[in-house]
mmCIF file of N, CA and C in Angstrom:
data_model
loop_
_atom_site.group_PDB
_atom_site.id
_atom_site.type_symbol
_atom_site.label_atom_id
_atom_site.label_comp_id
_atom_site.label_asym_id
_atom_site.label_seq_id
_atom_site.Cartn_x
_atom_site.Cartn_y
_atom_site.Cartn_z
ATOM 1 N N MET A 20 -23.963 8.560 19.422
ATOM 2 C CA MET A 20 -23.696 7.590 18.279
ATOM 3 C C MET A 20 -22.179 7.410 18.244
ATOM 4 N N ASN A 21 -21.763 6.141 18.125
ATOM 5 C CA ASN A 21 -20.331 5.845 18.085
ATOM 6 C C ASN A 21 -19.821 6.025 16.677
ATOM 7 N N VAL A 22 -18.489 6.025 16.527
ATOM 8 C CA VAL A 22 -17.887 6.398 15.237
ATOM 9 C C VAL A 22 -18.206 5.351 14.172
ATOM 10 N N SER A 23 -18.433 4.074 14.498
ATOM 11 C CA SER A 23 -18.852 3.087 13.552
ATOM 12 C C SER A 23 -20.214 3.415 12.953
ATOM 13 N N ALA A 24 -21.142 3.768 13.878
ATOM 14 C CA ALA A 24 -22.513 4.111 13.391
ATOM 15 C C ALA A 24 -22.475 5.376 12.532
ATOM 16 N N VAL A 25 -21.620 6.375 12.933
ATOM 17 C CA VAL A 25 -21.526 7.586 12.134
ATOM 18 C C VAL A 25 -21.039 7.243 10.713
ATOM 19 N N VAL A 26 -20.016 6.447 10.543
ATOM 20 C CA VAL A 26 -19.466 6.117 9.293
ATOM 21 C C VAL A 26 -20.530 5.379 8.459
ATOM 22 N N THR A 27 -21.244 4.457 9.154
ATOM 23 C CA THR A 27 -22.292 3.728 8.399
ATOM 24 C C THR A 27 -23.330 4.698 7.875
ATOM 25 N N GLN A 28 -23.771 5.684 8.710
ATOM 26 C CA GLN A 28 -24.721 6.704 8.249
ATOM 27 C C GLN A 28 -24.212 7.562 7.129
ATOM 28 N N LEU A 29 -22.962 7.927 7.184
ATOM 29 C CA LEU A 29 -22.355 8.704 6.170
ATOM 30 C C LEU A 29 -22.223 7.955 4.853
ATOM 31 N N ARG A 30 -21.899 6.643 4.920
ATOM 32 C CA ARG A 30 -21.829 5.828 3.672
ATOM 33 C C ARG A 30 -23.226 5.627 3.120
ATOM 34 N N LYS A 31 -24.238 5.488 3.985
ATOM 35 C CA LYS A 31 -25.623 5.388 3.530
ATOM 36 C C LYS A 31 -26.070 6.669 2.791
ATOM 37 N N PHE A 32 -25.767 7.839 3.393
ATOM 38 C CA PHE A 32 -26.019 9.101 2.799
ATOM 39 C C PHE A 32 -25.369 9.191 1.432
ATOM 40 N N MET A 33 -24.131 8.837 1.347
ATOM 41 C CA MET A 33 -23.383 8.861 0.061
ATOM 42 C C MET A 33 -24.057 8.000 -0.996
ATOM 43 N N HIS A 34 -24.395 6.777 -0.565
ATOM 44 C CA HIS A 34 -25.029 5.841 -1.521
ATOM 45 C C HIS A 34 -26.367 6.385 -2.040
ATOM 46 N N GLU A 35 -27.222 6.739 -1.028
ATOM 47 C CA GLU A 35 -28.582 7.182 -1.419
ATOM 48 C C GLU A 35 -28.633 8.472 -2.237
ATOM 49 N N ASN A 36 -27.563 9.264 -2.136
ATOM 50 C CA ASN A 36 -27.548 10.514 -2.784
ATOM 51 C C ASN A 36 -26.466 10.609 -4.024
ATOM 52 N N SER A 37 -25.963 9.429 -4.305
ATOM 53 C CA SER A 37 -25.012 9.249 -5.373
ATOM 54 C C SER A 37 -23.752 10.154 -5.233
ATOM 55 N N TYR A 38 -23.278 10.239 -3.956
ATOM 56 C CA TYR A 38 -22.062 10.984 -3.740
ATOM 57 C C TYR A 38 -20.842 10.121 -3.791
ATOM 58 N N SER A 39 -19.779 10.507 -4.528
ATOM 59 C CA SER A 39 -18.507 9.868 -4.490
ATOM 60 C C SER A 39 -17.717 10.585 -3.356
ATOM 61 N N GLU A 40 -16.623 9.992 -2.951
ATOM 62 C CA GLU A 40 -15.781 10.676 -1.953
ATOM 63 C C GLU A 40 -15.345 12.079 -2.478
ATOM 64 N N SER A 41 -15.046 12.090 -3.763
ATOM 65 C CA SER A 41 -14.569 13.342 -4.383
ATOM 66 C C SER A 41 -15.682 14.415 -4.352
ATOM 67 N N ARG A 42 -16.850 14.099 -4.715
ATOM 68 C CA ARG A 42 -17.965 15.046 -4.688
ATOM 69 C C ARG A 42 -18.200 15.491 -3.250
ATOM 70 N N LEU A 43 -18.302 14.554 -2.338
ATOM 71 C CA LEU A 43 -18.647 14.910 -0.943
ATOM 72 C C LEU A 43 -17.536 15.826 -0.394
ATOM 73 N N SER A 44 -16.281 15.506 -0.656
ATOM 74 C CA SER A 44 -15.241 16.358 -0.105
ATOM 75 C C SER A 44 -15.353 17.765 -0.661
ATOM 76 N N ARG A 45 -15.610 17.905 -1.939
ATOM 77 C CA ARG A 45 -15.742 19.196 -2.573
ATOM 78 C C ARG A 45 -16.910 20.001 -1.945
ATOM 79 N N GLU A 46 -18.065 19.340 -1.883
ATOM 80 C CA GLU A 46 -19.293 20.078 -1.440
ATOM 81 C C GLU A 46 -19.301 20.277 0.121
ATOM 82 N N ALA A 47 -18.691 19.371 0.815
ATOM 83 C CA ALA A 47 -18.691 19.586 2.279
ATOM 84 C C ALA A 47 -17.475 20.387 2.715
ATOM 85 N N GLY A 48 -16.570 20.685 1.854
ATOM 86 C CA GLY A 48 -15.396 21.496 2.199
ATOM 87 C C GLY A 48 -14.348 20.767 3.056
ATOM 88 N N VAL A 49 -14.170 19.493 2.789
ATOM 89 C CA VAL A 49 -13.223 18.662 3.517
ATOM 90 C C VAL A 49 -12.249 18.095 2.483
ATOM 91 N N ALA A 50 -10.923 18.150 2.798
ATOM 92 C CA ALA A 50 -9.977 17.559 1.862
ATOM 93 C C ALA A 50 -10.263 16.148 1.599
ATOM 94 N N GLN A 51 -10.098 15.693 0.366
ATOM 95 C CA GLN A 51 -10.442 14.340 -0.011
ATOM 96 C C GLN A 51 -9.676 13.270 0.796
ATOM 97 N N SER A 52 -8.353 13.537 1.012
ATOM 98 C CA SER A 52 -7.568 12.572 1.843
ATOM 99 C C SER A 52 -8.082 12.516 3.297
ATOM 100 N N THR A 53 -8.519 13.614 3.852
ATOM 101 C CA THR A 53 -9.102 13.652 5.180
ATOM 102 C C THR A 53 -10.380 12.898 5.226
ATOM 103 N N LEU A 54 -11.230 13.075 4.210
ATOM 104 C CA LEU A 54 -12.530 12.414 4.126
ATOM 105 C C LEU A 54 -12.300 10.882 4.013
ATOM 106 N N HIS A 55 -11.329 10.511 3.181
ATOM 107 C CA HIS A 55 -11.024 9.065 2.971
ATOM 108 C C HIS A 55 -10.591 8.453 4.333
ATOM 109 N N ARG A 56 -9.686 9.129 5.015
ATOM 110 C CA ARG A 56 -9.259 8.596 6.373
ATOM 111 C C ARG A 56 -10.438 8.539 7.359
ATOM 112 N N ALA A 57 -11.278 9.531 7.304
ATOM 113 C CA ALA A 57 -12.448 9.502 8.207
ATOM 114 C C ALA A 57 -13.413 8.364 7.945
ATOM 115 N N LEU A 58 -13.486 7.958 6.736
ATOM 116 C CA LEU A 58 -14.421 6.834 6.361
ATOM 117 C C LEU A 58 -13.743 5.498 6.391
ATOM 118 N N ARG A 59 -12.416 5.440 6.332
ATOM 119 C CA ARG A 59 -11.755 4.192 6.202
ATOM 120 C C ARG A 59 -11.814 3.304 7.384
ATOM 121 N N ASN A 60 -11.127 3.676 8.493
ATOM 122 C CA ASN A 60 -11.109 2.867 9.707
ATOM 123 C C ASN A 60 -10.827 3.766 10.893
ATOM 124 N N PRO A 61 -11.798 4.629 11.192
ATOM 125 C CA PRO A 61 -11.542 5.589 12.264
ATOM 126 C C PRO A 61 -11.641 4.965 13.643
ATOM 127 N N GLN A 62 -10.853 5.417 14.565
ATOM 128 C CA GLN A 62 -10.794 4.934 15.911
ATOM 129 C C GLN A 62 -11.695 5.785 16.879
ATOM 130 N N ARG A 63 -11.910 7.066 16.431
ATOM 131 C CA ARG A 63 -12.702 7.934 17.297
ATOM 132 C C ARG A 63 -13.424 8.966 16.424
ATOM 133 N N LEU A 64 -14.420 9.638 17.003
ATOM 134 C CA LEU A 64 -15.192 10.590 16.317
ATOM 135 C C LEU A 64 -14.317 11.925 16.244
ATOM 136 N N THR A 65 -14.237 12.485 15.057
ATOM 137 C CA THR A 65 -13.407 13.638 14.828
ATOM 138 C C THR A 65 -14.264 14.852 14.361
ATOM 139 N N LYS A 66 -13.584 16.027 14.317
ATOM 140 C CA LYS A 66 -14.219 17.228 13.787
ATOM 141 C C LYS A 66 -14.692 17.009 12.337
ATOM 142 N N THR A 67 -13.937 16.204 11.623
ATOM 143 C CA THR A 67 -14.327 15.905 10.177
ATOM 144 C C THR A 67 -15.657 15.135 10.172
ATOM 145 N N HIS A 68 -15.795 14.129 11.051
ATOM 146 C CA HIS A 68 -17.048 13.368 11.098
ATOM 147 C C HIS A 68 -18.187 14.334 11.438
ATOM 148 N N ILE A 69 -17.990 15.204 12.397
ATOM 149 C CA ILE A 69 -19.076 16.128 12.854
ATOM 150 C C ILE A 69 -19.434 17.089 11.642
ATOM 151 N N ARG A 70 -18.413 17.584 10.956
ATOM 152 C CA ARG A 70 -18.707 18.479 9.834
ATOM 153 C C ARG A 70 -19.486 17.686 8.731
ATOM 154 N N LEU A 71 -19.034 16.474 8.482
ATOM 155 C CA LEU A 71 -19.757 15.709 7.394
ATOM 156 C C LEU A 71 -21.183 15.409 7.777
ATOM 157 N N CYS A 72 -21.395 15.077 9.060
ATOM 158 C CA CYS A 72 -22.762 14.817 9.575
ATOM 159 C C CYS A 72 -23.596 16.058 9.493
ATOM 160 N N LYS A 73 -23.089 17.198 9.774
ATOM 161 C CA LYS A 73 -23.824 18.456 9.662
ATOM 162 C C LYS A 73 -24.196 18.650 8.186
ATOM 163 N N PHE A 74 -23.217 18.471 7.307
ATOM 164 C CA PHE A 74 -23.531 18.596 5.863
ATOM 165 C C PHE A 74 -24.634 17.646 5.413
ATOM 166 N N ALA A 75 -24.599 16.416 5.889
ATOM 167 C CA ALA A 75 -25.519 15.396 5.487
ATOM 168 C C ALA A 75 -26.804 15.425 6.214
ATOM 169 N N GLY A 76 -26.920 16.201 7.243
ATOM 170 C CA GLY A 76 -28.155 16.284 8.031
ATOM 171 C C GLY A 76 -28.300 15.116 8.958
ATOM 172 N N ILE A 77 -27.170 14.524 9.385
ATOM 173 C CA ILE A 77 -27.220 13.390 10.288
ATOM 174 C C ILE A 77 -27.019 13.932 11.727
ATOM 175 N N ALA A 78 -28.031 13.578 12.562
ATOM 176 C CA ALA A 78 -28.026 14.072 13.955
ATOM 177 C C ALA A 78 -27.098 13.164 14.782
ATOM 178 N N LEU A 79 -26.241 13.804 15.489
ATOM 179 C CA LEU A 79 -25.344 13.017 16.421
ATOM 180 C C LEU A 79 -25.879 13.083 17.803
ATOM 181 N N SER A 80 -26.345 11.969 18.280
ATOM 182 C CA SER A 80 -26.825 11.854 19.685
ATOM 183 C C SER A 80 -25.736 11.402 20.539
ATOM 184 N N GLN A 81 -25.812 11.766 21.812
ATOM 185 C CA GLN A 81 -24.794 11.357 22.846
ATOM 186 C C GLN A 81 -24.808 9.780 22.944
ATOM 187 N N ASP A 82 -23.693 9.228 22.794
ATOM 188 C CA ASP A 82 -23.533 7.764 22.980
ATOM 189 C C ASP A 82 -23.538 7.506 24.450
ATOM 190 N N GLU A 83 -24.563 6.846 24.889
ATOM 191 C CA GLU A 83 -24.692 6.562 26.331
ATOM 192 C C GLU A 83 -23.599 5.646 26.818
ATOM 193 N N SER A 84 -23.014 4.794 25.953
ATOM 194 C CA SER A 84 -21.924 3.901 26.419
ATOM 195 C C SER A 84 -20.674 4.636 26.610
ATOM 196 N N ALA A 85 -20.518 5.910 26.079
ATOM 197 C CA ALA A 85 -19.339 6.669 26.223
ATOM 198 C C ALA A 85 -19.373 7.406 27.589
ATOM 199 N N LYS A 86 -20.539 7.545 28.169
ATOM 200 C CA LYS A 86 -20.646 8.382 29.414
ATOM 201 C C LYS A 86 -19.755 7.837 30.560
ATOM 202 N N PRO A 87 -19.722 6.526 30.839
ATOM 203 C CA PRO A 87 -18.842 6.125 31.932
ATOM 204 C C PRO A 87 -17.352 6.400 31.592
ATOM 205 N N ARG A 88 -16.943 6.264 30.362
ATOM 206 C CA ARG A 88 -15.543 6.605 29.965
ATOM 207 C C ARG A 88 -15.285 8.084 30.174
ATOM 208 N N HIS A 89 -16.248 8.906 29.695
ATOM 209 C CA HIS A 89 -16.173 10.366 29.915
ATOM 210 C C HIS A 89 -15.989 10.713 31.376
ATOM 211 N N ASP A 90 -16.856 10.104 32.206
ATOM 212 C CA ASP A 90 -16.806 10.400 33.649
ATOM 213 C C ASP A 90 -15.460 9.976 34.209
ATOM 214 N N GLU A 91 -14.975 8.813 33.820
ATOM 215 C CA GLU A 91 -13.711 8.330 34.359
ATOM 216 C C GLU A 91 -12.497 9.263 33.946
ATOM 217 N N LEU A 92 -12.636 9.714 32.677
ATOM 218 C CA LEU A 92 -11.557 10.649 32.170
ATOM 219 C C LEU A 92 -11.582 11.951 32.989
ATOM 220 N N MET A 93 -12.790 12.480 33.085
ATOM 221 C CA MET A 93 -12.930 13.774 33.878
ATOM 222 C C MET A 93 -12.454 13.567 35.353
ATOM 223 N N LYS A 94 -12.695 12.425 35.964
ATOM 224 C CA LYS A 94 -12.297 12.194 37.309
ATOM 225 C C LYS A 94 -10.727 12.185 37.304
ATOM 226 N N ALA A 95 -10.103 11.509 36.438
ATOM 227 C CA ALA A 95 -8.697 11.407 36.393
ATOM 228 C C ALA A 95 -8.052 12.766 36.179
ATOM 229 N N VAL A 96 -8.578 13.561 35.246
ATOM 230 C CA VAL A 96 -8.033 14.928 34.988
ATOM 231 C C VAL A 96 -8.140 15.776 36.217
ATOM 232 N N MET A 97 -9.285 15.713 36.886
ATOM 233 C CA MET A 97 -9.528 16.553 38.036
ATOM 234 C C MET A 97 -8.584 16.121 39.249
ATOM 235 N N GLU A 98 -8.269 14.840 39.283
ATOM 236 C CA GLU A 98 -7.372 14.373 40.357
ATOM 237 C C GLU A 98 -5.966 14.954 40.199
ATOM 238 N N VAL A 99 -5.527 15.130 38.947
ATOM 239 C CA VAL A 99 -4.159 15.627 38.745
ATOM 240 C C VAL A 99 -4.080 17.114 38.597
ATOM 241 N N TRP A 100 -5.124 17.815 38.151
ATOM 242 C CA TRP A 100 -5.106 19.198 37.908
ATOM 243 C C TRP A 100 -5.045 20.043 39.152
ATOM 244 N N ASP A 101 -4.112 21.030 39.209
ATOM 245 C CA ASP A 101 -3.945 21.828 40.371
ATOM 246 C C ASP A 101 -4.872 23.119 40.367
ATOM 247 N N GLY A 102 -5.683 23.193 39.394
ATOM 248 C CA GLY A 102 -6.766 24.286 39.348
ATOM 249 C C GLY A 102 -6.285 25.563 38.644
ATOM 250 N N THR A 103 -5.069 25.632 38.181
ATOM 251 C CA THR A 103 -4.629 26.803 37.473
ATOM 252 C C THR A 103 -4.834 26.699 35.940
ATOM 253 N N ASP A 104 -4.958 27.832 35.271
ATOM 254 C CA ASP A 104 -5.038 27.803 33.802
ATOM 255 C C ASP A 104 -3.771 27.283 33.194
ATOM 256 N N GLU A 105 -2.629 27.658 33.728
ATOM 257 C CA GLU A 105 -1.352 27.166 33.196
ATOM 258 C C GLU A 105 -1.289 25.641 33.286
ATOM 259 N N HIS A 106 -1.682 25.080 34.362
ATOM 260 C CA HIS A 106 -1.627 23.588 34.426
ATOM 261 C C HIS A 106 -2.645 22.884 33.591
ATOM 262 N N ALA A 107 -3.800 23.555 33.432
ATOM 263 C CA ALA A 107 -4.859 23.039 32.517
ATOM 264 C C ALA A 107 -4.240 22.949 31.080
ATOM 265 N N LEU A 108 -3.596 24.008 30.649
ATOM 266 C CA LEU A 108 -2.978 24.029 29.290
ATOM 267 C C LEU A 108 -1.906 22.920 29.227
ATOM 268 N N SER A 109 -1.155 22.688 30.281
ATOM 269 C CA SER A 109 -0.128 21.693 30.227
ATOM 270 C C SER A 109 -0.762 20.262 30.071
ATOM 271 N N ILE A 110 -1.845 20.065 30.781
ATOM 272 C CA ILE A 110 -2.565 18.757 30.648
ATOM 273 C C ILE A 110 -3.066 18.593 29.239
ATOM 274 N N VAL A 111 -3.617 19.656 28.690
ATOM 275 C CA VAL A 111 -4.127 19.572 27.304
ATOM 276 C C VAL A 111 -2.984 19.223 26.329
ATOM 277 N N ARG A 112 -1.843 19.928 26.512
ATOM 278 C CA ARG A 112 -0.673 19.658 25.610
ATOM 279 C C ARG A 112 -0.219 18.233 25.750
ATOM 280 N N LEU A 113 -0.228 17.759 27.028
ATOM 281 C CA LEU A 113 0.217 16.338 27.286
ATOM 282 C C LEU A 113 -0.646 15.354 26.623
ATOM 283 N N LEU A 114 -1.996 15.516 26.729
ATOM 284 C CA LEU A 114 -2.948 14.624 26.095
ATOM 285 C C LEU A 114 -2.838 14.689 24.574
ATOM 286 N N ARG A 115 -2.661 15.873 23.979
ATOM 287 C CA ARG A 115 -2.530 15.941 22.552
ATOM 288 C C ARG A 115 -1.214 15.312 22.116
ATOM 289 N N ALA A 116 -0.162 15.516 22.834
ATOM 290 C CA ALA A 116 1.109 14.890 22.499
ATOM 291 C C ALA A 116 1.001 13.358 22.585
ATOM 292 N N GLY A 117 0.335 12.812 23.509
ATOM 293 C CA GLY A 117 0.078 11.430 23.652
ATOM 294 C C GLY A 117 -0.684 10.878 22.485
ATOM 295 N N ALA A 118 -1.690 11.592 21.974
ATOM 296 C CA ALA A 118 -2.438 11.151 20.813
ATOM 297 C C ALA A 118 -1.551 11.114 19.584
ATOM 298 N N THR A 119 -0.669 12.170 19.495
ATOM 299 C CA THR A 119 0.164 12.236 18.289
ATOM 300 C C THR A 119 1.153 11.024 18.325
ATOM 301 N N LEU A 120 1.718 10.725 19.514
ATOM 302 C CA LEU A 120 2.642 9.661 19.650
ATOM 303 C C LEU A 120 1.978 8.320 19.261
ATOM 304 N N GLU A 121 0.733 8.134 19.771
ATOM 305 C CA GLU A 121 0.022 6.880 19.494
ATOM 306 C C GLU A 121 -0.195 6.732 17.988
ATOM 307 N N ALA A 122 -0.599 7.845 17.327
ATOM 308 C CA ALA A 122 -0.798 7.747 15.884
ATOM 309 C C ALA A 122 0.497 7.446 15.174
ATOM 310 N N TYR A 123 1.624 8.127 15.622
ATOM 311 C CA TYR A 123 2.904 7.853 14.993
ATOM 312 C C TYR A 123 3.361 6.441 15.199
ATOM 313 N N GLY A 124 3.170 5.863 16.418
ATOM 314 C CA GLY A 124 3.523 4.496 16.632
ATOM 315 C C GLY A 124 2.691 3.511 15.770
ATOM 316 N N ALA A 125 1.422 3.798 15.590
ATOM 317 C CA ALA A 125 0.617 2.915 14.756
ATOM 318 C C ALA A 125 1.090 2.984 13.281
ATOM 319 N N ARG A 126 1.467 4.216 12.821
ATOM 320 C CA ARG A 126 1.912 4.281 11.385
ATOM 321 C C ARG A 126 3.255 3.575 11.276
ATOM 322 N N ARG A 127 4.127 3.748 12.284
ATOM 323 C CA ARG A 127 5.422 3.142 12.195
ATOM 324 C C ARG A 127 5.398 1.625 12.261
ATOM 325 N N ALA A 128 4.491 1.118 13.097
ATOM 326 C CA ALA A 128 4.279 -0.354 13.200
ATOM 327 C C ALA A 128 3.790 -0.930 11.873
ATOM 328 N N SER A 129 2.842 -0.175 11.237
ATOM 329 C CA SER A 129 2.357 -0.749 9.912
ATOM 330 C C SER A 129 3.379 -0.709 8.803
ATOM 331 N N LYS A 130 4.321 0.214 8.912
ATOM 332 C CA LYS A 130 5.333 0.364 7.842
ATOM 333 C C LYS A 130 6.488 -0.640 8.063
ATOM 334 N N THR A 131 6.694 -1.205 9.247
ATOM 335 C CA THR A 131 7.816 -2.092 9.475
ATOM 336 C C THR A 131 7.437 -3.556 9.347
ATOM 337 N N LYS A 132 6.275 -3.864 8.826
ATOM 338 C CA LYS A 132 5.885 -5.234 8.528
ATOM 339 C C LYS A 132 6.165 -5.591 7.056
ATOM 340 N N ASN A 133 6.749 -6.749 6.857
ATOM 341 C CA ASN A 133 6.980 -7.192 5.462
ATOM 342 C C ASN A 133 5.744 -7.843 4.889
ATOM 343 N N SER A 134 5.807 -8.340 3.704
ATOM 344 C CA SER A 134 4.630 -8.913 3.091
ATOM 345 C C SER A 134 4.033 -10.156 3.812
ATOM 346 N N ASN A 135 4.833 -10.795 4.651
ATOM 347 C CA ASN A 135 4.380 -11.942 5.405
ATOM 348 C C ASN A 135 3.754 -11.544 6.734
ATOM 349 N N GLY A 136 3.719 -10.212 6.934
ATOM 350 C CA GLY A 136 3.094 -9.714 8.242
ATOM 351 C C GLY A 136 4.104 -9.700 9.335
ATOM 352 N N HIS A 137 5.329 -10.019 9.083
ATOM 353 C CA HIS A 137 6.432 -9.996 10.125
ATOM 354 C C HIS A 137 7.174 -8.629 10.040
ATOM 355 N N ARG A 138 7.598 -8.229 11.178
ATOM 356 C CA ARG A 138 8.386 -6.996 11.266
ATOM 357 C C ARG A 138 9.769 -7.341 10.857
ATOM 358 N N HIS A 139 10.425 -6.371 10.223
ATOM 359 C CA HIS A 139 11.823 -6.540 9.748
ATOM 360 C C HIS A 139 12.605 -5.315 10.152
#
């Protein structure tokens, strides 16, 4: 299931069970700000989505369209990895740093636009 379908299912659960974001965050044990971001405009499936789905009883099935991307990612990692634990940890740190930089860049880009949508 892709992230859009997960958010749709979570919103449906909230509507059908009269859950506000506040109540869901309290009962599912997720910070309200984290829950809000998870439902607002997520780019990928996160641990928060998985936790919320578990709470709501929503089954997450493997998204078949993600399989080719997964295979390509694994192939690329295996091509650069030298087989050691130390190098594996370095690759993990590099990927996480890249994700952090991407998120920082997106936040910075949205903050530098004026009311006309132009950067200043």
